[in-house]
Amino acid sequence: MRKGMQEKASRRPMSVGAHMALGFGVFALAAVALLWVFQIFLLGPFYQAIKTAEAEKTARAVIARLEDQDLELRTRELCLRSGSNITVSDPLGRQYVGWYINTFRDSLIFNLTSREWAELYNQVNLQGGRYTRVFQSRTAGAMELLFYAVTVRTPQGSDRLVVIESELTPLASTVETLLVQLICLTLVLAPLGAFLAVYIPRRLTRPLTEISESAKQLARGDYSVRFEGRGGRETGELAATLNFAAEELSKTEGLRRELLANVSHDLRTPLTMIKGYAEVMRDLPGENSPENIQIIIDEAGRLNDLVNDLLDLSRLEAGVITLEKERFNLTESIRDILTRYDKLADYRFPFSYQEEAWVEGDKLKLSQVVYNLVNNAVNYAGEDKTVSLRQELREGRVRVSVADTGEGIPADKLRDIWERYYKVDREHRRAQVGTGLGLSIVKNVLDLHGGTYGVVSELGKGSTFWFELPREESLPVGH
Ligand code: ADP
């Protein structure tokens, strides 16, 4: 058991902070190491390579002018410009040109004997015509000189030896200065890097840790939690999104609780009535009247409606419903629906339209839409007890509106009423008011049909709910 837990702990991924600190550390180490390698160890070889390239260039310039009249003058210019000794001789050391910088009195070529020149010539040829060497000057202590020699054959066929000799500035003191600098730099950079490697990740991850803590609170059902987005823009945005999610969750949770209360109340009331009336009828033979039976049937019908609404909405929202689409006469089905209200003798349902309109859709579901709208209008109808329906045709679409002259809906609630479970009037008015699911069903069904919908309402004057669907051609006669 213990072992299992330990294994689990060791498999935990590294924190963002640790990742960043590690990255920082590796980068700082690599930077310092590279500085050391280049400035201390490779400085000498680099310098020598550059000097050799310079000598090569000077030698090429001399060779290019070997046949010129002004070779002497040009070589002197080159000697002064490059600061190096330059000689051009034959294989036996007989010099044609020889220019020396003053400080080079102790130079090698200045002191070579004819025999040594001949040997050098051979040596250069043995090396393939090119020869480079670094040596200590004879007189000036530790001074180093770079010796570069090439052999060439002139167009006339005679052999020449071009030698360039230049001073190598001693690097020891430079390296020493750099070393001290590097040590200082390392001493400053190492603690600074370590500090930043700890500080920056901590600064970045602290808001994340806080957000994570708040999210745990949210997960435990505390919707009042607020997310703080300090630190950076991204964390600010994350916090804002989470705050929005928390608000939405809290809203849904509130509605859910309300629905549960409403639904249980709405289920219990008819059940109590059914049970009560049934018991009275069982115990008192005189009470077994058609009116009482009708009450039981009505209450059962109410229960049925409620359960059906709940089922419909959950199916619609789960997206498991498949529409059974057909082309049908919308005007006709509205007329059919209105006949269901015949028993409400004191209400009036004027329906105005110019011609019959056909639509493509699920007839049953769209009838439910009209039914829910009319039902609401009846429930919230005004003194005149009139629910006016109107069907208009506009640019390939058909628009149906259901208007009442009742209490109307406050402007700030117009958006919310389409939410499931939402009721403007929170007090329970069971005799009239439904479950708060009706408009949600309307919205879902119309969305599935690609329809549009809306409401215009004025407090105290009434509300007009409308929806629009694409209009279709009527079916051929006899179909
Ligand atoms: P309910 O079953 O409560 O009517 P609905 O989803 O159909 O649920 O409607 C949601 C809320 O919208 C209602 O509770 C009511 O407050 C408001 N509402 C709907 N239709 C009307 C209307 N015609 N007049 C005034 N208010 C309405």
XYZ file of C-alpha atoms and ligand atoms in Angstrom:
506
model
C 0.000 0.000 0.000
C 2.694 2.413 1.107
C 4.816 1.408 -1.813
C 1.918 1.995 -4.205
C 1.429 5.478 -2.864
C 5.087 6.271 -3.185
C 5.100 5.109 -6.784
C 2.113 7.268 -7.479
C 3.809 10.280 -5.953
C 6.973 9.744 -7.942
C 4.980 9.627 -11.175
C 3.444 13.061 -10.576
C 4.365 15.388 -13.459
C 6.817 18.169 -12.727
C 5.288 21.538 -11.884
C 5.404 24.405 -14.379
C 7.649 26.273 -11.957
C 10.141 23.393 -11.798
C 10.123 23.142 -15.608
C 10.900 26.823 -15.936
C 13.563 26.788 -13.221
C 15.224 23.830 -14.913
C 15.106 25.525 -18.313
C 16.488 28.722 -16.831
C 19.277 26.848 -15.057
C 20.315 24.926 -18.174
C 20.291 28.108 -20.237
C 22.375 30.077 -17.731
C 24.896 27.239 -17.384
C 25.195 26.843 -21.142
C 25.666 30.604 -21.620
C 28.434 30.819 -19.020
C 30.112 27.642 -20.294
C 30.110 28.948 -23.872
C 31.597 32.247 -22.734
C 34.415 30.383 -20.965
C 35.130 28.114 -23.906
C 35.212 30.903 -26.479
C 36.916 33.620 -24.484
C 39.487 31.592 -22.600
C 40.262 28.377 -24.448
C 39.597 29.256 -28.050
C 40.892 32.831 -28.014
C 44.488 31.801 -28.927
C 43.584 29.505 -31.829
C 41.082 32.056 -33.168
C 43.617 34.852 -33.024
C 46.249 32.749 -34.765
C 43.838 31.688 -37.485
C 42.953 35.320 -38.145
C 46.625 36.327 -38.272
C 47.422 33.466 -40.673
C 44.572 34.531 -42.948
C 45.945 38.096 -42.911
C 49.447 36.853 -43.800
C 47.983 34.778 -46.627
C 46.222 37.838 -47.963
C 49.394 39.931 -47.850
C 51.307 37.136 -49.600
C 48.687 37.012 -52.359
C 48.922 40.770 -52.827
C 52.697 40.503 -53.180
C 52.483 37.578 -55.620
C 50.005 39.509 -57.760
C 52.656 42.213 -58.271
C 55.775 40.080 -58.601
C 56.345 41.171 -62.211
C 55.435 44.822 -61.703
C 57.965 47.623 -61.976
C 56.833 49.139 -58.720
C 57.002 45.888 -56.717
C 59.427 47.504 -54.333
C 57.134 50.428 -53.583
C 54.020 48.305 -53.302
C 55.702 45.854 -50.954
C 56.755 48.699 -48.751
C 53.201 49.999 -48.602
C 51.975 46.507 -47.739
C 54.674 46.189 -45.086
C 53.584 49.411 -43.425
C 49.907 48.735 -43.761
C 49.951 45.158 -42.445
C 52.745 45.756 -39.915
C 54.628 42.682 -41.064
C 58.057 41.945 -42.538
C 57.908 41.002 -46.191
C 60.645 39.491 -48.333
C 60.768 38.093 -51.847
C 63.871 36.048 -52.637
C 65.190 33.356 -54.939
C 65.717 29.806 -53.667
C 69.164 30.728 -52.404
C 68.025 33.616 -50.304
C 69.101 36.362 -52.691
C 66.584 38.979 -51.875
C 64.753 41.011 -54.497
C 62.706 42.876 -51.989
C 62.933 43.037 -48.223
C 61.028 45.375 -45.990
C 61.182 45.267 -42.231
C 59.181 47.011 -39.579
C 61.601 48.539 -37.081
C 60.536 46.563 -34.092
C 61.270 43.380 -36.012
C 64.998 43.633 -35.845
C 65.071 40.279 -34.187
C 63.010 38.697 -36.933
C 63.852 35.262 -38.258
C 64.169 36.167 -41.931
C 66.378 39.106 -41.152
C 68.906 36.759 -39.673
C 68.773 33.736 -41.993
C 71.976 32.626 -43.722
C 71.970 31.593 -47.424
C 72.088 27.987 -46.368
C 69.167 28.408 -44.121
C 67.268 30.104 -46.951
C 67.927 27.114 -49.184
C 66.743 24.772 -46.466
C 63.643 26.867 -45.950
C 62.938 26.773 -49.672
C 63.114 22.986 -49.619
C 61.017 22.807 -46.515
C 58.291 24.957 -48.085
C 58.276 22.803 -51.215
C 58.094 19.667 -49.103
C 54.986 21.065 -47.382
C 53.303 21.551 -50.745
C 54.399 25.138 -51.424
C 53.014 26.666 -48.251
C 54.479 26.785 -44.758
C 53.264 28.302 -41.500
C 55.058 28.350 -38.161
C 54.897 30.202 -34.882
C 58.210 30.768 -33.103
C 59.740 32.729 -30.286
C 61.769 35.727 -31.326
C 65.441 35.427 -30.654
C 66.003 38.622 -28.773
C 62.791 40.116 -27.589
C 62.016 37.703 -24.803
C 58.734 35.939 -25.013
C 57.488 37.672 -28.138
C 55.899 35.299 -30.639
C 56.164 35.669 -34.375
C 54.094 34.124 -37.120
C 56.163 32.928 -40.038
C 54.388 32.342 -43.322
C 56.146 31.281 -46.532
C 54.964 30.415 -50.076
C 56.833 29.388 -53.188
C 55.751 30.634 -56.624
C 57.001 30.297 -60.182
C 57.010 33.493 -62.236
C 55.730 33.478 -65.854
C 59.407 33.548 -66.938
C 59.917 30.256 -65.158
C 62.066 31.396 -62.226
C 61.225 30.329 -58.644
C 60.518 32.786 -55.853
C 60.029 32.492 -52.138
C 57.600 35.001 -50.578
C 57.860 35.228 -46.798
C 55.591 37.192 -44.476
C 56.489 37.545 -40.840
C 54.220 39.213 -38.340
C 54.164 39.797 -34.653
C 51.629 37.921 -32.504
C 50.437 40.115 -29.679
C 50.852 38.200 -26.436
C 47.414 36.957 -25.320
C 48.329 35.998 -21.789
C 47.416 39.367 -20.292
C 44.243 39.603 -22.373
C 43.186 36.143 -21.276
C 43.947 37.081 -17.705
C 41.743 40.194 -17.936
C 38.976 38.204 -19.538
C 39.302 35.555 -16.881
C 38.836 38.062 -14.091
C 35.888 39.561 -15.935
C 34.355 36.159 -16.480
C 34.741 35.180 -12.866
C 33.042 38.425 -11.808
C 30.329 37.892 -14.418
C 29.745 34.326 -13.267
C 29.615 35.408 -9.647
C 26.971 38.019 -10.457
C 25.039 35.956 -13.003
C 24.785 32.746 -10.996
C 22.880 34.178 -8.007
C 20.869 36.500 -10.269
C 19.920 33.559 -12.513
C 19.046 31.414 -9.499
C 16.893 34.203 -8.091
C 15.057 34.742 -11.386
C 14.664 30.999 -11.912
C 12.805 30.793 -8.620
C 11.063 34.171 -8.674
C 9.606 34.308 -12.196
C 7.998 30.830 -12.183
C 6.607 31.503 -8.724
C 5.140 34.794 -9.896
C 3.606 33.097 -12.912
C 2.267 30.032 -11.182
C 0.938 31.612 -8.017
C -2.217 32.963 -9.722
C -2.688 29.538 -11.328
C -2.481 27.849 -7.955
C -5.010 30.320 -6.570
C -7.341 29.724 -9.516
C -6.986 25.978 -9.033
C -7.911 26.334 -5.355
C -10.982 28.402 -6.243
C -11.938 25.849 -8.905
C -11.876 23.123 -6.264
C -14.210 25.245 -4.166
C -16.475 25.633 -7.189
C -16.418 21.881 -7.770
C -17.581 21.398 -4.192
C -20.660 23.473 -5.053
C -19.652 26.874 -3.683
C -20.889 29.071 -6.539
C -20.109 32.318 -4.751
C -16.377 31.743 -5.263
C -14.547 34.491 -7.169
C -11.471 33.856 -9.336
C -8.629 36.366 -9.051
C -6.683 36.875 -12.269
C -3.525 38.621 -11.075
C -0.207 38.069 -12.816
C -0.805 38.434 -16.536
C -3.311 38.917 -19.305
C -3.827 35.192 -19.883
C -4.526 34.453 -16.224
C -6.868 37.453 -16.167
C -8.791 36.045 -19.112
C -8.895 32.585 -17.552
C -10.228 34.045 -14.308
C -12.877 36.061 -16.166
C -14.013 32.942 -18.079
C -14.191 30.931 -14.871
C -16.096 33.695 -13.090
C -18.580 33.690 -15.958
C -18.857 29.884 -15.760
C -19.412 30.082 -11.989
C -22.183 32.645 -12.470
C -23.867 30.534 -15.139
C -23.574 27.428 -12.977
C -25.067 29.236 -10.044
C -27.929 30.462 -12.238
C -28.616 26.960 -13.552
C -28.368 25.548 -10.075
C -30.888 28.114 -8.814
C -33.262 27.285 -11.644
C -32.807 23.575 -11.057
C -33.699 23.931 -7.389
C -36.701 26.024 -8.297
C -37.855 23.492 -10.855
C -37.556 20.723 -8.329
C -39.647 22.719 -5.873
C -42.195 23.636 -8.550
C -42.389 20.193 -10.036
C -42.795 18.476 -6.697
C -45.448 20.980 -5.775
C -47.175 20.610 -9.121
C -47.033 16.830 -8.896
C -48.230 16.705 -5.335
C -51.209 19.000 -5.693
C -53.085 17.005 -8.373
C -52.083 13.773 -6.679
C -53.554 14.984 -3.390
C -56.719 16.012 -5.195
C -57.011 12.679 -7.024
C -56.402 10.725 -3.850
C -58.797 12.904 -1.830
C -61.641 12.730 -4.335
C -61.168 8.999 -4.895
C -61.282 8.350 -1.143
C -64.388 10.500 -0.723
C -66.070 8.618 -3.559
C -65.090 5.290 -2.034
C -66.331 6.167 1.439
C -69.415 8.219 0.635
C -71.576 6.532 -2.005
C -73.485 9.765 -2.656
C -70.268 11.493 -3.811
C -69.744 9.166 -6.739
C -70.868 11.886 -9.160
C -69.747 12.575 -12.741
C -68.445 16.011 -11.615
C -66.117 14.426 -9.092
C -64.920 11.891 -11.622
C -64.288 14.751 -14.041
C -62.132 16.471 -11.414
C -60.069 13.303 -11.049
C -59.725 13.053 -14.833
C -58.722 16.744 -15.115
C -56.120 16.450 -12.411
C -54.719 13.284 -13.975
C -54.595 15.185 -17.281
C -52.631 17.972 -15.604
C -50.161 15.443 -14.218
C -49.857 13.925 -17.642
C -49.083 17.308 -19.217
C -46.415 18.058 -16.689
C -44.669 14.733 -17.092
C -44.879 15.018 -20.894
C -43.375 18.519 -20.830
C -40.492 17.321 -18.714
C -39.847 14.344 -20.963
C -40.090 16.432 -24.135
C -37.683 19.031 -22.916
C -35.093 16.597 -21.679
C -35.247 14.734 -25.009
C -35.006 17.975 -26.989
C -32.076 19.185 -24.945
C -30.291 15.858 -25.125
C -30.620 16.066 -28.909
C -31.994 12.531 -29.178
C -35.178 13.644 -30.866
C -35.544 13.023 -34.595
C -37.963 15.242 -36.416
C -40.605 13.506 -38.477
C -40.739 16.034 -41.229
C -43.623 16.350 -43.644
C -45.210 19.108 -45.666
C -48.401 20.218 -43.950
C -50.946 23.008 -43.868
C -49.959 25.195 -40.914
C -53.086 27.360 -41.117
C -55.241 24.262 -40.898
C -53.415 22.881 -37.872
C -53.724 26.221 -36.067
C -57.472 26.109 -36.703
C -57.509 22.545 -35.323
C -55.681 23.584 -32.189
C -58.106 26.433 -31.588
C -61.042 24.022 -31.628
C -59.543 22.427 -28.519
C -60.285 25.656 -26.671
C -63.966 25.522 -27.528
C -64.741 24.435 -23.993
C -63.321 27.713 -22.673
C -66.591 29.371 -23.639
C -65.791 32.769 -22.106
C -62.513 33.191 -24.078
C -62.288 34.421 -27.642
C -59.667 33.289 -30.165
C -59.863 35.437 -33.316
C -57.516 34.092 -36.033
C -56.725 36.294 -39.043
C -54.979 35.161 -42.226
C -55.158 35.852 -45.958
C -54.429 32.440 -47.413
C -53.450 28.965 -46.305
C -49.725 28.544 -45.639
C -47.740 25.326 -45.934
C -44.544 24.487 -44.117
C -42.093 21.576 -43.950
C -41.578 20.196 -40.467
C -42.667 17.935 -37.641
C -46.388 18.585 -37.484
C -46.805 17.339 -33.940
C -43.921 19.376 -32.526
C -44.908 22.575 -34.359
C -48.495 22.128 -33.141
C -47.060 21.942 -29.654
C -45.341 25.285 -30.249
C -48.616 26.954 -31.187
C -50.362 25.176 -28.350
C -47.827 26.353 -25.760
C -48.019 29.951 -26.978
C -51.813 29.957 -26.938
C -51.828 28.296 -23.530
C -49.551 30.962 -22.118
C -51.674 33.695 -23.658
C -54.747 32.146 -22.039
C -52.990 31.889 -18.704
C -51.884 35.516 -18.813
C -54.857 36.922 -20.745
C -56.302 40.269 -19.806
C -59.800 41.303 -18.795
C -61.113 40.982 -22.349
C -60.211 37.270 -22.313
C -59.107 37.493 -25.920
C -56.152 35.730 -27.515
C -55.610 37.034 -31.051
C -53.777 34.911 -33.613
C -52.488 36.284 -36.870
C -50.776 34.619 -39.787
C -48.822 36.767 -42.267
C -46.855 35.838 -45.356
C -43.584 37.635 -46.000
C -40.842 36.910 -48.519
C -40.944 33.138 -48.578
C -41.665 32.892 -44.884
C -44.776 32.571 -42.807
C -45.106 34.418 -39.520
C -47.540 33.438 -36.792
C -48.191 35.692 -33.813
C -50.190 35.091 -30.658
C -51.210 38.227 -28.763
C -52.869 38.791 -25.435
C -53.821 41.972 -23.602
C -52.697 40.749 -20.205
C -50.128 41.913 -17.723
C -47.157 41.873 -20.116
C -43.556 41.023 -19.295
C -40.957 43.414 -17.825
C -38.366 44.375 -20.454
C -35.455 43.036 -18.392
C -37.076 39.598 -18.235
C -37.743 39.245 -21.967
C -34.525 37.344 -22.554
C -34.834 35.058 -19.525
C -38.324 33.715 -20.188
C -36.914 31.407 -22.903
C -34.685 29.745 -20.304
C -35.967 26.492 -18.972
C -37.720 26.652 -15.584
C -37.850 30.422 -15.698
C -40.921 32.218 -14.424
C -41.352 35.964 -14.174
C -43.736 35.639 -11.306
C -41.942 33.571 -8.714
C -45.001 33.237 -6.538
C -46.825 30.062 -7.138
C -50.055 30.553 -9.002
C -50.806 26.970 -9.703
C -54.326 27.310 -11.033
C -53.018 29.128 -14.096
C -49.306 28.936 -14.353
C -47.422 25.967 -15.775
C -44.028 24.549 -15.121
C -41.844 27.182 -16.756
C -40.936 24.698 -19.471
C -43.351 25.778 -22.196
C -41.224 28.501 -23.852
C -38.083 26.378 -23.577
C -39.824 23.699 -25.606
C -40.978 26.343 -28.116
C -37.416 27.612 -28.472
C -35.875 24.161 -28.894
C -38.436 23.003 -31.465
C -38.102 26.194 -33.528
C -34.297 26.010 -33.385
C -34.477 22.475 -34.744
C -36.637 23.730 -37.619
C -34.362 26.681 -38.426
C -37.164 29.043 -37.414
C -36.932 32.446 -35.755
C -38.984 33.679 -32.833
C -39.426 36.537 -30.440
C -41.720 38.516 -28.219
C -42.922 42.096 -28.013
C -44.433 43.056 -24.712
C -45.519 46.105 -22.783
C -46.275 45.981 -19.083
C -49.997 46.223 -18.416
C -50.823 46.167 -22.138
C -50.064 42.597 -23.105
C -47.579 40.455 -25.004
C -47.258 39.275 -28.586
C -45.227 36.116 -29.147
C -44.282 35.346 -32.745
C -42.392 32.789 -34.794
C -41.403 32.499 -38.447
C -40.784 29.430 -40.620
C -39.780 29.033 -44.265
C -42.884 28.765 -46.394
C -43.393 25.841 -48.787
C -45.549 25.294 -51.867
C -48.813 23.523 -51.133
C -49.008 19.852 -52.068
C -50.700 19.098 -55.396
C -54.458 18.537 -55.095
C -55.384 14.914 -54.394
C -52.178 14.165 -52.598
P -44.973 28.605 -17.804
O -45.295 27.176 -17.817
O -44.605 29.135 -16.459
O -45.916 29.460 -18.564
P -43.274 29.201 -19.973
O -41.895 28.745 -20.325
O -44.324 28.952 -20.965
O -43.593 28.620 -18.571
O -43.152 30.733 -19.722
C -42.135 31.260 -18.920
C -42.554 32.537 -18.254
O -42.745 33.561 -19.218
C -43.879 32.432 -17.572
O -43.728 31.917 -16.270
C -44.359 33.858 -17.551
O -43.798 34.548 -16.483
C -43.814 34.421 -18.830
N -44.825 34.417 -19.899
C -44.979 33.530 -20.897
N -46.001 33.852 -21.716
C -46.515 34.999 -21.230
C -47.583 35.874 -21.617
N -48.337 35.607 -22.712
N -47.836 36.968 -20.886
C -47.073 37.241 -19.802
N -46.046 36.476 -19.371
C -45.765 35.374 -20.061
